Amino acid sequence: MARVLELLFLNQEGKQVSITLDDPIEPADLEAILQVMNKVIEKNVYTSSGGDFVSIKGARITERAVEVIELPAH
């Protein structure tokens, strides 16, 4: 199963936006995550259709399972 770190922000419209990072270092370093998230907001690194990222909503590590479906060649 693939594990990802999701950094959750709110944009100028108050809608949630996220940045997803593959293969996070565990255990998660709260201070490092907060530093990066604050820097993303401070430097306007990303924007969304609802405007700039303006505040931190949270962070989470999630697991997802991927199952490849083999299709016959055409």
PDB file of C-alpha atoms in Angstrom:
ATOM      1  CA  MET A   1       0.000   0.000   0.000  1.00  0.00           C
ATOM      2  CA  ALA A   2       1.215   3.458  -0.868  1.00  0.00           C
ATOM      3  CA  ARG A   3       1.415   6.001   1.950  1.00  0.00           C
ATOM      4  CA  VAL A   4       1.194   9.727   1.265  1.00  0.00           C
ATOM      5  CA  LEU A   5       1.450  12.883   3.341  1.00  0.00           C
ATOM      6  CA  GLU A   6      -1.335  15.348   2.596  1.00  0.00           C
ATOM      7  CA  LEU A   7      -0.778  18.990   3.548  1.00  0.00           C
ATOM      8  CA  LEU A   8      -4.181  20.655   3.889  1.00  0.00           C
ATOM      9  CA  PHE A   9      -4.698  24.402   3.437  1.00  0.00           C
ATOM     10  CA  LEU A  10      -7.569  26.840   3.010  1.00  0.00           C
ATOM     11  CA  ASN A  11      -7.541  29.211   0.048  1.00  0.00           C
ATOM     12  CA  GLN A  12      -8.892  32.765  -0.212  1.00  0.00           C
ATOM     13  CA  GLU A  13     -12.413  31.419  -0.824  1.00  0.00           C
ATOM     14  CA  GLY A  14     -12.219  29.309   2.343  1.00  0.00           C
ATOM     15  CA  LYS A  15     -12.103  26.062   0.371  1.00  0.00           C
ATOM     16  CA  GLN A  16      -9.761  23.211   1.214  1.00  0.00           C
ATOM     17  CA  VAL A  17      -6.798  22.594  -1.077  1.00  0.00           C
ATOM     18  CA  SER A  18      -4.040  20.045  -0.616  1.00  0.00           C
ATOM     19  CA  ILE A  19      -0.512  19.125  -1.590  1.00  0.00           C
ATOM     20  CA  THR A  20       0.260  15.396  -1.646  1.00  0.00           C
ATOM     21  CA  LEU A  21       3.756  14.015  -1.062  1.00  0.00           C
ATOM     22  CA  ASP A  22       4.624  10.374  -1.756  1.00  0.00           C
ATOM     23  CA  ASP A  23       6.582   8.160   0.658  1.00  0.00           C
ATOM     24  CA  PRO A  24       6.648  10.439   3.723  1.00  0.00           C
ATOM     25  CA  ILE A  25       9.308  10.047   6.386  1.00  0.00           C
ATOM     26  CA  GLU A  26       7.827   8.441   9.467  1.00  0.00           C
ATOM     27  CA  PRO A  27       7.282   9.177  12.213  1.00  0.00           C
ATOM     28  CA  ALA A  28       6.094  12.568  10.980  1.00  0.00           C
ATOM     29  CA  ASP A  29       8.076  15.577  12.227  1.00  0.00           C
ATOM     30  CA  LEU A  30       5.384  18.067  13.296  1.00  0.00           C
ATOM     31  CA  GLU A  31       7.779  21.019  13.484  1.00  0.00           C
ATOM     32  CA  ALA A  32       9.180  20.374   9.993  1.00  0.00           C
ATOM     33  CA  ILE A  33       5.685  20.000   8.530  1.00  0.00           C
ATOM     34  CA  LEU A  34       4.552  23.290  10.096  1.00  0.00           C
ATOM     35  CA  GLN A  35       7.686  25.090   8.841  1.00  0.00           C
ATOM     36  CA  VAL A  36       7.087  23.904   5.284  1.00  0.00           C
ATOM     37  CA  MET A  37       3.380  24.738   5.366  1.00  0.00           C
ATOM     38  CA  ASN A  38       4.034  28.230   6.740  1.00  0.00           C
ATOM     39  CA  LYS A  39       6.683  28.799   4.043  1.00  0.00           C
ATOM     40  CA  VAL A  40       4.233  27.717   1.312  1.00  0.00           C
ATOM     41  CA  ILE A  41       1.771  30.360   2.544  1.00  0.00           C
ATOM     42  CA  GLU A  42       4.389  33.060   3.179  1.00  0.00           C
ATOM     43  CA  LYS A  43       6.042  32.739  -0.251  1.00  0.00           C
ATOM     44  CA  ASN A  44       2.811  32.130  -2.223  1.00  0.00           C
ATOM     45  CA  VAL A  45       4.404  28.995  -3.649  1.00  0.00           C
ATOM     46  CA  TYR A  46       1.072  27.652  -4.943  1.00  0.00           C
ATOM     47  CA  THR A  47      -2.248  29.110  -5.937  1.00  0.00           C
ATOM     48  CA  SER A  48      -5.589  27.508  -6.707  1.00  0.00           C
ATOM     49  CA  SER A  49      -8.699  28.390  -8.674  1.00  0.00           C
ATOM     50  CA  GLY A  50     -10.009  29.840  -5.390  1.00  0.00           C
ATOM     51  CA  GLY A  51      -6.953  32.037  -4.873  1.00  0.00           C
ATOM     52  CA  ASP A  52      -3.786  31.840  -2.818  1.00  0.00           C
ATOM     53  CA  PHE A  53      -3.302  29.468   0.099  1.00  0.00           C
ATOM     54  CA  VAL A  54      -4.032  31.582   3.188  1.00  0.00           C
ATOM     55  CA  SER A  55      -4.115  29.259   6.213  1.00  0.00           C
ATOM     56  CA  ILE A  56      -3.209  25.814   7.471  1.00  0.00           C
ATOM     57  CA  LYS A  57      -6.074  23.366   7.950  1.00  0.00           C
ATOM     58  CA  GLY A  58      -4.066  20.272   8.886  1.00  0.00           C
ATOM     59  CA  ALA A  59      -1.948  17.378   7.700  1.00  0.00           C
ATOM     60  CA  ARG A  60      -2.494  13.654   7.490  1.00  0.00           C
ATOM     61  CA  ILE A  61      -0.833  10.485   6.345  1.00  0.00           C
ATOM     62  CA  THR A  62      -3.104   8.251   4.301  1.00  0.00           C
ATOM     63  CA  GLU A  63      -2.752   4.816   2.773  1.00  0.00           C
ATOM     64  CA  ARG A  64      -4.130   3.808  -0.555  1.00  0.00           C
ATOM     65  CA  ALA A  65      -4.218   0.474  -2.304  1.00  0.00           C
ATOM     66  CA  VAL A  66      -3.765   0.362  -6.060  1.00  0.00           C
ATOM     67  CA  GLU A  67      -4.905  -2.667  -8.029  1.00  0.00           C
ATOM     68  CA  VAL A  68      -3.925  -2.781 -11.688  1.00  0.00           C
ATOM     69  CA  ILE A  69      -6.553  -4.239 -13.992  1.00  0.00           C
ATOM     70  CA  GLU A  70      -4.941  -6.037 -16.914  1.00  0.00           C
ATOM     71  CA  LEU A  71      -6.787  -5.276 -20.138  1.00  0.00           C
ATOM     72  CA  PRO A  72      -6.333  -7.233 -23.356  1.00  0.00           C
ATOM     73  CA  ALA A  73      -4.350  -5.481 -26.096  1.00  0.00           C
ATOM     74  CA  HIS A  74      -6.361  -4.065 -28.974  1.00  0.00           C
TER      75      HIS A  74
END
